[in-house]
Amino acid sequence: MIGRILSLTVAAMIGLSAEAGAQGRDVEVYYDRYGREVLVDVYTGEVIEVREPRGSVRRYGEQRPRREDRGQDRYYLDDPEDVARLRREQRREELGRDGYSYRERFPEYDDYRVEPDYRRDDGYGGGFRDQPTYEPPYQGENRFEPGGIERAPLGDPSGDSSIAAIPGPDAPQDGVIIEDQSPTAVPDINNVPNVAHRGATEEVAKIQILLDRAGASPGVIDGRMGDNVNKAISAYRDLTGQALRTYDTAFIDEQLAATGGDPFQTYEITALDVAGPFVASIPSDYGEKAKLERMSFTSVVEMLAERFHMDERYLRDLNPGVSFDRPGTRLRVVNVPRVRKGEVMRIIADKGRRQVRTYDAAGKLLAIYPSTIGSAATPSPTGTHTVKRVAINPEYTYNPKINFQQGNNTRILTIPPGPNGPVGTVWVGLSKPTYGIHGTPEPSKIGKTESNGCIRLTNWDAQELAKMVKVGATVEFVD
């Protein structure tokens, strides 16, 4: 998810030979999924040159050292400005602009054309080295601090885990859907093809978007009714004080207008989107995962689907026939909610409903998320625990001696960070060693599968929670 971007004068730094038109121009250099250099004019967006890879691929364990401390910096992957800032900062470090010259630190320029592999992961639960990590002080500002986790046997419950019952879900609703038209034309969000035959409807998508804006996350937005949507509809009343009239399309439209406007928007794919970095696929074997540099996205579609809280198939259905790999392509996507604010001091992990509910210090309900919480083979903890720290983009340490063995892997492995890592892009560590709340490489499976004892959310829900939760917040596991 961290792109490699470099702005420089072509004549001075890259040494393009014959192209007089490129000499002296400010360009951005990207590396696409094939490891090729893509030179783009900073001002016009024109692709100046594409260069084939030269040299070997660098593996994750061979990375150059980075600055150990980023001070108070925090980066959130759902914020485009943060993503751009982090890319610039990381590229600056790779180029040695923190005290060492580029040539001294990176004599073999060719090696920095690596595109890691990723995707898929059902298990997790070993020790944990985070990058970057931070521990937010109790109700205060966050700071970076490394740490580790080891899975320990479940003990007796601690604290009071009693909690009021949560009301049951409302009945499901149905409706009709819509799509985009040409790959490059601006989509008319009010006049698009009907794709109801695919099982998705625009009416359901609007309900999901409204729920997402209200803080009752439906998980992936896919235009389909399901258990996660029904639970979110039930939670909507708790958050807003009124029932969600799913049968009343005028009411839904009014609420959408009042909470952020049109449910869909037009998005234009950028050169930065296409540059990645991406990987061809993610191996299922942990030993193979550990050989990668990052657990990155595998495609522009996957990256944009996660950015806009959408199911990949639904994103494709809304934009039939378009080229997702072409800068300038315009897409119809979800108009996602603004960043939610508040300080989470109490979390209830409801195993039976597969749902996480968050509260502030005064007991006000802030947000509700669908979740996957443990399994019969690897149950989650019981009782009450506390939040110890939060890590963004964590590495994952697989340790078969602590909780489970994956395949034929019998030794400790470090799996690099990325959205398709075993714990996604966020780790909220609990006082119960090795247990926590985290993201996932497969958002469409949240609330529908099982975990290895932790609380699993979509990456975007985990990122939202990470911004609000404070160290010392209680986490109650209830049945």
Short mmCIF file of C-alpha atoms in Angstrom, two decimals:
data_model
loop_
_atom_site.label_atom_id
_atom_site.label_comp_id
_atom_site.label_asym_id
_atom_site.label_seq_id
_atom_site.Cartn_x
_atom_site.Cartn_y
_atom_site.Cartn_z
CA MET A 1 0.00 0.00 0.00
CA ILE A 2 2.98 2.26 0.36
CA GLY A 3 3.83 3.54 -3.09
CA ARG A 4 7.30 4.40 -4.29
CA ILE A 5 7.35 7.89 -5.66
CA LEU A 6 10.26 10.12 -6.51
CA SER A 7 10.14 13.72 -7.78
CA LEU A 8 13.30 14.94 -9.40
CA THR A 9 14.75 16.66 -12.44
CA VAL A 10 15.26 14.10 -15.17
CA ALA A 11 18.48 15.59 -16.51
CA ALA A 12 20.12 15.77 -13.09
CA MET A 13 19.04 12.57 -11.35
CA ILE A 14 17.79 10.00 -13.85
CA GLY A 15 19.96 10.83 -16.84
CA LEU A 16 17.44 10.22 -19.59
CA SER A 17 19.51 10.18 -22.71
CA ALA A 18 18.07 11.40 -25.98
CA GLU A 19 14.63 12.78 -25.18
CA ALA A 20 15.25 16.52 -25.34
CA GLY A 21 11.64 17.22 -24.44
CA ALA A 22 12.11 15.41 -21.14
CA GLN A 23 15.34 17.14 -20.20
CA GLY A 24 14.98 19.47 -17.26
CA ARG A 25 11.37 18.47 -16.60
CA ASP A 26 10.09 17.69 -13.12
CA VAL A 27 8.82 14.15 -13.10
CA GLU A 28 7.45 11.58 -10.71
CA VAL A 29 8.86 8.08 -10.95
CA TYR A 30 6.55 5.17 -10.13
CA TYR A 31 7.12 1.42 -10.16
CA ASP A 32 4.27 -0.58 -11.62
CA ARG A 33 3.27 -4.13 -10.77
CA TYR A 34 5.87 -5.49 -13.20
CA GLY A 35 8.73 -3.60 -11.59
CA ARG A 36 9.03 -1.13 -14.47
CA GLU A 37 9.89 2.55 -13.98
CA VAL A 38 7.06 4.82 -15.09
CA LEU A 39 8.14 8.46 -15.54
CA VAL A 40 5.21 10.91 -15.36
CA ASP A 41 5.34 14.67 -15.93
CA VAL A 42 4.45 16.35 -12.61
CA TYR A 43 2.43 19.11 -14.19
CA THR A 44 0.70 17.48 -17.14
CA GLY A 45 0.37 13.88 -15.97
CA GLU A 46 1.89 12.71 -19.26
CA VAL A 47 3.78 9.40 -19.20
CA ILE A 48 7.26 10.27 -20.47
CA GLU A 49 8.88 6.86 -20.48
CA VAL A 50 8.44 3.29 -19.24
CA ARG A 51 11.65 1.41 -18.38
CA GLU A 52 11.97 -2.32 -18.00
CA PRO A 53 13.36 -3.75 -14.71
CA ARG A 54 17.12 -4.11 -14.37
CA GLY A 55 18.53 -6.38 -11.72
CA SER A 56 17.35 -8.67 -9.00
CA VAL A 57 14.42 -8.42 -6.63
CA ARG A 58 15.06 -7.46 -3.05
CA ARG A 59 13.29 -9.52 -0.43
CA TYR A 60 11.67 -8.23 2.68
CA GLY A 61 14.41 -9.30 5.06
CA GLU A 62 17.03 -7.42 2.97
CA GLN A 63 15.50 -3.97 3.28
CA ARG A 64 17.72 -1.04 4.10
CA PRO A 65 17.42 0.42 7.57
CA ARG A 66 14.92 3.18 8.05
CA ARG A 67 14.59 5.93 10.58
CA GLU A 68 13.58 4.28 13.81
CA ASP A 69 11.41 7.11 15.06
CA ARG A 70 8.84 9.14 13.19
CA GLY A 71 8.09 11.30 16.21
CA GLN A 72 4.42 12.12 16.51
CA ASP A 73 3.55 11.23 12.89
CA ARG A 74 0.48 9.05 12.33
CA TYR A 75 -0.65 7.90 8.94
CA TYR A 76 -4.11 6.61 8.05
CA LEU A 77 -4.60 4.76 4.81
CA ASP A 78 -8.16 6.04 4.29
CA ASP A 79 -6.86 9.62 4.14
CA PRO A 80 -5.39 10.48 0.69
CA GLU A 81 -3.28 13.29 2.15
CA ASP A 82 -1.81 10.94 4.75
CA VAL A 83 -1.07 8.34 2.07
CA ALA A 84 0.73 10.90 -0.08
CA ARG A 85 2.66 12.25 2.91
CA LEU A 86 3.73 8.77 4.00
CA ARG A 87 4.85 7.89 0.48
CA ARG A 88 6.98 11.01 0.30
CA GLU A 89 8.46 10.36 3.74
CA GLN A 90 9.28 6.72 3.04
CA ARG A 91 10.80 7.52 -0.35
CA ARG A 92 12.91 10.23 1.28
CA GLU A 93 14.25 7.65 3.72
CA GLU A 94 14.94 5.13 0.93
CA LEU A 95 16.89 7.79 -0.94
CA GLY A 96 19.05 8.49 2.10
CA ARG A 97 17.87 12.04 2.63
CA ASP A 98 18.08 11.58 6.38
CA GLY A 99 21.85 12.07 6.50
CA TYR A 100 23.29 9.70 3.87
CA SER A 101 23.63 10.20 0.17
CA TYR A 102 21.55 8.10 -2.19
CA ARG A 103 24.61 6.49 -3.77
CA GLU A 104 26.16 5.63 -0.40
CA ARG A 105 23.06 3.89 0.92
CA PHE A 106 21.67 2.46 -2.32
CA PRO A 107 24.54 1.60 -4.70
CA GLU A 108 22.42 -0.96 -6.55
CA TYR A 109 19.51 1.19 -7.75
CA ASP A 110 18.17 -1.74 -9.76
CA ASP A 111 17.03 -3.67 -6.69
CA TYR A 112 14.25 -1.24 -5.86
CA ARG A 113 11.80 -2.61 -8.37
CA VAL A 114 10.20 -5.21 -6.15
CA GLU A 115 6.50 -5.90 -6.13
CA PRO A 116 5.49 -8.17 -3.21
CA ASP A 117 2.77 -10.84 -3.10
CA TYR A 118 -0.27 -11.06 -0.90
CA ARG A 119 -3.84 -11.91 -0.34
CA ARG A 120 -5.69 -14.47 1.74
CA ASP A 121 -5.15 -15.42 5.33
CA ASP A 122 -7.34 -17.20 7.76
CA GLY A 123 -4.94 -17.60 10.61
CA TYR A 124 -2.88 -15.40 12.80
CA GLY A 125 -1.83 -15.33 16.38
CA GLY A 126 1.92 -15.53 16.89
CA GLY A 127 4.25 -12.98 18.36
CA PHE A 128 4.09 -9.56 16.84
CA ARG A 129 6.63 -6.89 15.84
CA ASP A 130 4.89 -3.74 14.66
CA GLN A 131 5.94 -1.12 12.13
CA PRO A 132 5.26 1.62 12.87
CA THR A 133 3.80 1.09 16.34
CA TYR A 134 2.50 3.56 18.81
CA GLU A 135 0.95 3.42 22.22
CA PRO A 136 -1.63 6.14 22.79
CA PRO A 137 -1.40 7.33 26.43
CA TYR A 138 -4.61 7.13 28.39
CA GLN A 139 -6.98 9.76 26.92
CA GLY A 140 -3.99 11.58 25.48
CA GLU A 141 -1.91 11.93 22.37
CA ASN A 142 -0.40 8.86 20.76
CA ARG A 143 3.31 8.05 20.58
CA PHE A 144 5.33 5.31 18.91
CA GLU A 145 6.54 2.36 20.89
CA PRO A 146 7.58 -1.09 19.64
CA GLY A 147 6.41 -4.21 21.37
CA GLY A 148 5.73 -7.94 21.07
CA ILE A 149 2.93 -10.36 21.72
CA GLU A 150 2.87 -14.02 22.62
CA ARG A 151 -0.24 -16.13 22.70
CA ALA A 152 -1.04 -17.39 26.21
CA PRO A 153 -3.67 -19.92 27.32
CA LEU A 154 -7.06 -18.46 28.15
CA GLY A 155 -7.58 -17.89 31.85
CA ASP A 156 -10.54 -17.10 34.04
CA PRO A 157 -12.70 -14.11 33.10
CA SER A 158 -11.76 -10.86 34.76
CA GLY A 159 -14.09 -8.04 35.60
CA ASP A 160 -17.80 -7.69 34.97
CA SER A 161 -18.83 -8.93 31.57
CA SER A 162 -22.55 -8.41 32.03
CA ILE A 163 -24.30 -6.15 29.53
CA ALA A 164 -27.79 -5.34 28.39
CA ALA A 165 -29.19 -7.51 25.60
CA ILE A 166 -28.98 -6.18 22.05
CA PRO A 167 -32.26 -6.08 20.07
CA GLY A 168 -32.70 -8.46 17.15
CA PRO A 169 -32.36 -7.46 13.47
CA ASP A 170 -35.15 -6.09 11.31
CA ALA A 171 -36.47 -7.93 8.31
CA PRO A 172 -34.50 -7.72 5.05
CA GLN A 173 -35.55 -5.49 2.17
CA ASP A 174 -35.13 -5.61 -1.57
CA GLY A 175 -34.80 -3.12 -4.48
CA VAL A 176 -33.12 -2.32 -7.84
CA ILE A 177 -29.50 -1.38 -8.92
CA ILE A 178 -27.45 0.58 -11.42
CA GLU A 179 -24.15 0.71 -13.22
CA ASP A 180 -21.78 2.94 -15.09
CA GLN A 181 -21.30 3.10 -18.83
CA SER A 182 -18.14 3.83 -20.80
CA PRO A 183 -14.61 3.38 -19.41
CA THR A 184 -13.57 7.01 -19.76
CA ALA A 185 -16.77 9.04 -19.93
CA VAL A 186 -18.03 10.74 -16.77
CA PRO A 187 -20.61 8.35 -15.29
CA ASP A 188 -24.15 9.65 -14.93
CA ILE A 189 -24.96 8.45 -11.44
CA ASN A 190 -28.67 8.96 -12.08
CA ASN A 191 -28.82 7.03 -15.36
CA VAL A 192 -26.88 3.78 -15.38
CA PRO A 193 -27.63 0.21 -16.53
CA ASN A 194 -29.64 -2.08 -14.31
CA VAL A 195 -27.72 -5.02 -12.84
CA ALA A 196 -30.43 -6.42 -10.59
CA HIS A 197 -29.91 -9.83 -12.20
CA ARG A 198 -26.58 -9.99 -10.37
CA GLY A 199 -28.42 -9.96 -7.03
CA ALA A 200 -27.39 -6.43 -6.07
CA THR A 201 -29.79 -3.47 -5.91
CA GLU A 202 -29.23 0.25 -5.66
CA GLU A 203 -31.87 0.57 -2.94
CA VAL A 204 -29.95 -1.83 -0.71
CA ALA A 205 -26.67 -0.08 -1.53
CA LYS A 206 -28.20 3.25 -0.45
CA ILE A 207 -29.27 1.69 2.84
CA GLN A 208 -25.76 0.32 3.37
CA ILE A 209 -24.22 3.72 2.63
CA LEU A 210 -26.59 5.47 5.04
CA LEU A 211 -25.79 2.92 7.75
CA ASP A 212 -22.07 3.42 7.17
CA ARG A 213 -22.47 7.19 7.55
CA ALA A 214 -24.47 6.77 10.76
CA GLY A 215 -21.76 4.63 12.38
CA ALA A 216 -23.60 1.31 11.99
CA SER A 217 -21.15 -0.37 9.64
CA PRO A 218 -22.65 -2.93 7.25
CA GLY A 219 -19.18 -4.27 6.36
CA VAL A 220 -18.56 -4.29 2.60
CA ILE A 221 -21.07 -2.31 0.55
CA ASP A 222 -22.33 -4.72 -2.10
CA GLY A 223 -25.99 -3.88 -2.71
CA ARG A 224 -27.14 -7.12 -1.10
CA MET A 225 -29.13 -7.75 2.07
CA GLY A 226 -27.53 -10.05 4.61
CA ASP A 227 -26.90 -10.65 8.28
CA ASN A 228 -24.40 -7.80 8.63
CA VAL A 229 -26.87 -5.35 7.08
CA ASN A 230 -29.74 -6.56 9.25
CA LYS A 231 -27.66 -6.15 12.40
CA ALA A 232 -26.62 -2.67 11.29
CA ILE A 233 -30.27 -1.71 10.67
CA SER A 234 -31.07 -2.80 14.22
CA ALA A 235 -28.11 -0.79 15.54
CA TYR A 236 -29.20 2.32 13.62
CA ARG A 237 -32.01 2.92 16.13
CA ASP A 238 -29.55 2.72 19.04
CA LEU A 239 -27.27 5.27 17.38
CA THR A 240 -29.85 7.75 16.08
CA GLY A 241 -32.92 7.23 18.27
CA GLN A 242 -35.13 6.46 15.27
CA ALA A 243 -35.94 3.38 13.24
CA LEU A 244 -34.50 3.08 9.75
CA ARG A 245 -37.51 2.94 7.41
CA THR A 246 -35.94 0.73 4.79
CA TYR A 247 -39.21 0.50 2.85
CA ASP A 248 -39.43 4.31 2.48
CA THR A 249 -37.14 5.35 -0.38
CA ALA A 250 -37.96 9.04 0.11
CA PHE A 251 -36.86 8.79 3.75
CA ILE A 252 -33.61 7.08 2.75
CA ASP A 253 -32.90 9.79 0.17
CA GLU A 254 -33.62 12.54 2.72
CA GLN A 255 -31.29 10.98 5.27
CA LEU A 256 -28.55 10.55 2.67
CA ALA A 257 -28.87 14.20 1.67
CA ALA A 258 -28.57 15.22 5.33
CA THR A 259 -25.52 13.05 6.04
CA GLY A 260 -23.20 13.74 3.12
CA GLY A 261 -25.18 14.08 -0.07
CA ASP A 262 -25.42 11.70 -3.01
CA PRO A 263 -24.73 8.05 -2.15
CA PHE A 264 -22.44 7.68 -5.18
CA GLN A 265 -19.74 9.88 -6.63
CA THR A 266 -17.47 9.98 -9.68
CA TYR A 267 -13.81 9.13 -9.11
CA GLU A 268 -11.02 9.47 -11.66
CA ILE A 269 -8.21 6.92 -11.51
CA THR A 270 -4.82 8.61 -11.10
CA ALA A 271 -1.32 7.65 -12.18
CA LEU A 272 -0.53 7.13 -8.50
CA ASP A 273 -3.39 4.61 -8.20
CA VAL A 274 -2.09 2.62 -11.16
CA ALA A 275 1.52 2.74 -9.95
CA GLY A 276 0.75 0.63 -6.90
CA PRO A 277 2.87 -1.13 -5.81
CA PHE A 278 0.88 -4.31 -6.41
CA VAL A 279 1.63 -8.02 -6.39
CA ALA A 280 0.45 -10.76 -8.72
CA SER A 281 -1.03 -12.91 -5.93
CA ILE A 282 -0.75 -13.75 -2.26
CA PRO A 283 0.42 -17.28 -1.40
CA SER A 284 -1.56 -19.19 1.21
CA ASP A 285 1.57 -20.71 2.75
CA TYR A 286 3.08 -18.65 5.58
CA GLY A 287 6.60 -19.61 4.57
CA GLU A 288 6.03 -18.08 1.15
CA LYS A 289 4.38 -15.01 2.65
CA ALA A 290 7.46 -14.40 4.78
CA LYS A 291 9.61 -14.13 1.64
CA LEU A 292 7.69 -11.12 0.36
CA GLU A 293 8.54 -7.47 0.81
CA ARG A 294 4.96 -6.37 1.53
CA MET A 295 1.51 -7.90 1.68
CA SER A 296 0.24 -5.35 -0.85
CA PHE A 297 -2.92 -5.15 -2.90
CA THR A 298 -3.07 -7.34 -6.00
CA SER A 299 -4.88 -4.88 -8.25
CA VAL A 300 -6.25 -1.37 -8.63
CA VAL A 301 -9.75 -2.83 -8.25
CA GLU A 302 -8.95 -4.33 -4.88
CA MET A 303 -7.28 -1.13 -3.68
CA LEU A 304 -10.16 1.13 -4.75
CA ALA A 305 -12.81 -1.26 -3.43
CA GLU A 306 -11.24 -1.06 0.01
CA ARG A 307 -10.79 2.71 -0.20
CA PHE A 308 -14.51 3.15 -0.93
CA HIS A 309 -15.74 0.40 1.44
CA MET A 310 -17.00 -1.69 -1.47
CA ASP A 311 -17.09 -5.31 -2.51
CA GLU A 312 -14.75 -5.86 -5.47
CA ARG A 313 -17.39 -7.57 -7.59
CA TYR A 314 -19.87 -4.79 -6.90
CA LEU A 315 -17.31 -2.15 -7.95
CA ARG A 316 -16.83 -4.01 -11.23
CA ASP A 317 -20.59 -4.38 -11.74
CA LEU A 318 -21.09 -0.64 -11.31
CA ASN A 319 -18.38 0.05 -13.89
CA PRO A 320 -18.70 -2.61 -16.62
CA GLY A 321 -16.06 -2.70 -19.31
CA VAL A 322 -13.81 0.00 -17.86
CA SER A 323 -10.02 -0.21 -17.68
CA PHE A 324 -9.03 0.04 -14.03
CA ASP A 325 -5.35 0.19 -15.03
CA ARG A 326 -5.70 3.37 -17.08
CA PRO A 327 -5.16 6.80 -15.47
CA GLY A 328 -8.05 9.11 -16.32
CA THR A 329 -10.69 6.37 -16.23
CA ARG A 330 -13.75 7.63 -14.38
CA LEU A 331 -15.63 5.35 -12.04
CA ARG A 332 -18.87 5.32 -10.12
CA VAL A 333 -18.00 4.64 -6.49
CA VAL A 334 -19.52 5.01 -3.03
CA ASN A 335 -19.51 8.47 -1.46
CA VAL A 336 -17.88 7.28 1.77
CA PRO A 337 -18.60 8.90 5.16
CA ARG A 338 -16.43 11.49 6.81
CA VAL A 339 -13.96 10.40 9.48
CA ARG A 340 -15.83 9.66 12.70
CA LYS A 341 -14.68 11.43 15.84
CA GLY A 342 -14.86 10.58 19.53
CA GLU A 343 -12.90 8.83 22.26
CA VAL A 344 -13.70 5.16 22.69
CA MET A 345 -13.30 4.06 26.31
CA ARG A 346 -15.47 0.92 26.29
CA ILE A 347 -15.74 -1.85 23.70
CA ILE A 348 -18.20 -4.73 23.79
CA ALA A 349 -17.31 -7.75 21.65
CA ASP A 350 -20.54 -9.71 21.25
CA LYS A 351 -19.60 -13.23 20.14
CA GLY A 352 -23.18 -14.32 19.52
CA ARG A 353 -24.07 -11.39 17.28
CA ARG A 354 -20.57 -11.16 15.78
CA GLN A 355 -20.58 -7.47 16.46
CA VAL A 356 -18.38 -4.85 18.16
CA ARG A 357 -20.02 -1.88 19.92
CA THR A 358 -18.00 1.15 21.03
CA TYR A 359 -18.81 3.74 23.72
CA ASP A 360 -17.26 6.92 25.07
CA ALA A 361 -16.52 7.60 28.75
CA ALA A 362 -20.08 8.88 29.33
CA GLY A 363 -21.60 5.68 27.93
CA LYS A 364 -22.67 7.18 24.59
CA LEU A 365 -22.73 4.66 21.74
CA LEU A 366 -20.27 5.86 19.07
CA ALA A 367 -20.06 3.14 16.42
CA ILE A 368 -20.98 -0.47 15.72
CA TYR A 369 -18.99 -2.84 13.51
CA PRO A 370 -19.62 -6.37 12.16
CA SER A 371 -16.86 -8.68 13.30
CA THR A 372 -15.47 -12.18 13.39
CA ILE A 373 -14.69 -13.24 16.96
CA GLY A 374 -12.89 -16.54 17.62
CA SER A 375 -14.04 -20.06 16.83
CA ALA A 376 -14.79 -23.33 18.59
CA ALA A 377 -11.23 -24.54 17.97
CA THR A 378 -9.56 -21.25 18.93
CA PRO A 379 -11.99 -19.37 21.18
CA SER A 380 -11.67 -15.71 22.04
CA PRO A 381 -11.06 -14.62 25.64
CA THR A 382 -13.85 -14.16 28.15
CA GLY A 383 -14.45 -11.40 30.65
CA THR A 384 -13.03 -7.89 30.56
CA HIS A 385 -9.61 -6.78 29.37
CA THR A 386 -8.04 -3.45 28.44
CA VAL A 387 -6.42 -1.86 25.39
CA LYS A 388 -2.64 -1.75 25.79
CA ARG A 389 -1.46 -0.29 22.48
CA VAL A 390 -2.30 0.40 18.85
CA ALA A 391 -0.16 -0.40 15.80
CA ILE A 392 -0.68 0.81 12.24
CA ASN A 393 0.65 -1.39 9.41
CA PRO A 394 2.01 -4.08 11.75
CA GLU A 395 4.32 -6.91 10.88
CA TYR A 396 3.06 -10.32 11.95
CA THR A 397 5.18 -12.96 13.66
CA TYR A 398 4.01 -16.52 13.16
CA ASN A 399 5.08 -18.78 16.04
CA PRO A 400 3.80 -22.38 15.78
CA LYS A 401 4.98 -23.13 19.33
CA ILE A 402 2.52 -20.67 20.81
CA ASN A 403 -0.86 -21.37 19.29
CA PHE A 404 -1.17 -23.18 15.94
CA GLN A 405 0.80 -24.61 13.03
CA GLN A 406 0.08 -23.58 9.46
CA GLY A 407 0.97 -26.15 6.81
CA ASN A 408 4.50 -27.54 7.20
CA ASN A 409 5.88 -24.37 8.76
CA THR A 410 7.54 -25.32 12.06
CA ARG A 411 9.77 -22.30 12.63
CA ILE A 412 9.08 -18.70 13.59
CA LEU A 413 8.35 -16.50 10.56
CA THR A 414 7.99 -12.74 10.17
CA ILE A 415 5.30 -11.80 7.67
CA PRO A 416 5.66 -8.24 6.32
CA PRO A 417 3.01 -5.54 6.74
CA GLY A 418 0.31 -4.67 4.24
CA PRO A 419 -3.47 -4.75 3.74
CA ASN A 420 -3.35 -8.43 2.85
CA GLY A 421 -1.37 -9.51 5.90
CA PRO A 422 -2.95 -11.82 8.48
CA VAL A 423 -4.03 -8.84 10.61
CA GLY A 424 -4.60 -6.29 7.87
CA THR A 425 -3.54 -2.70 8.48
CA VAL A 426 -4.28 -2.32 12.21
CA TRP A 427 -3.52 -4.08 15.48
CA VAL A 428 -5.18 -2.99 18.75
CA GLY A 429 -3.40 -5.07 21.37
CA LEU A 430 -5.20 -6.17 24.53
CA SER A 431 -3.95 -6.83 28.05
CA LYS A 432 -4.54 -10.52 27.31
CA PRO A 433 -1.23 -11.44 25.60
CA THR A 434 -1.44 -12.11 21.84
CA TYR A 435 -5.11 -11.13 21.61
CA GLY A 436 -6.34 -8.01 19.91
CA ILE A 437 -8.65 -6.25 17.47
CA HIS A 438 -7.35 -6.06 13.92
CA GLY A 439 -8.06 -5.79 10.20
CA THR A 440 -8.38 -8.50 7.57
CA PRO A 441 -7.21 -9.35 4.04
CA GLU A 442 -10.74 -10.52 3.15
CA PRO A 443 -13.34 -7.89 4.13
CA SER A 444 -16.24 -9.68 2.43
CA LYS A 445 -15.88 -12.56 4.92
CA ILE A 446 -16.26 -10.48 8.09
CA GLY A 447 -19.04 -11.87 10.27
CA LYS A 448 -19.29 -14.96 8.07
CA THR A 449 -16.20 -16.98 8.98
CA GLU A 450 -14.17 -17.74 12.11
CA SER A 451 -10.94 -16.35 13.55
CA ASN A 452 -8.14 -17.72 15.71
CA GLY A 453 -9.40 -16.00 18.85
CA CYS A 454 -9.00 -12.31 18.03
CA ILE A 455 -11.58 -9.72 16.96
CA ARG A 456 -11.43 -9.22 13.20
CA LEU A 457 -12.89 -6.15 11.42
CA THR A 458 -12.66 -4.77 7.90
CA ASN A 459 -9.50 -2.71 7.46
CA TRP A 460 -11.45 0.55 7.18
CA ASP A 461 -13.49 -0.15 10.33
CA ALA A 462 -10.31 -1.12 12.19
CA GLN A 463 -8.66 2.11 11.03
CA GLU A 464 -11.60 4.17 12.25
CA LEU A 465 -11.54 2.44 15.62
CA ALA A 466 -7.77 2.90 15.91
CA LYS A 467 -8.20 6.66 15.59
CA MET A 468 -10.75 6.80 18.41
CA VAL A 469 -9.73 4.16 20.95
CA LYS A 470 -7.62 5.11 23.96
CA VAL A 471 -5.21 3.06 26.01
CA GLY A 472 -7.03 1.86 29.10
CA ALA A 473 -10.31 1.37 27.25
CA THR A 474 -12.09 -1.78 28.44
CA VAL A 475 -12.92 -4.64 26.08
CA GLU A 476 -15.72 -6.93 27.29
CA PHE A 477 -16.29 -10.30 25.66
CA VAL A 478 -19.89 -11.45 25.93
CA ASP A 479 -21.73 -14.47 24.57
#
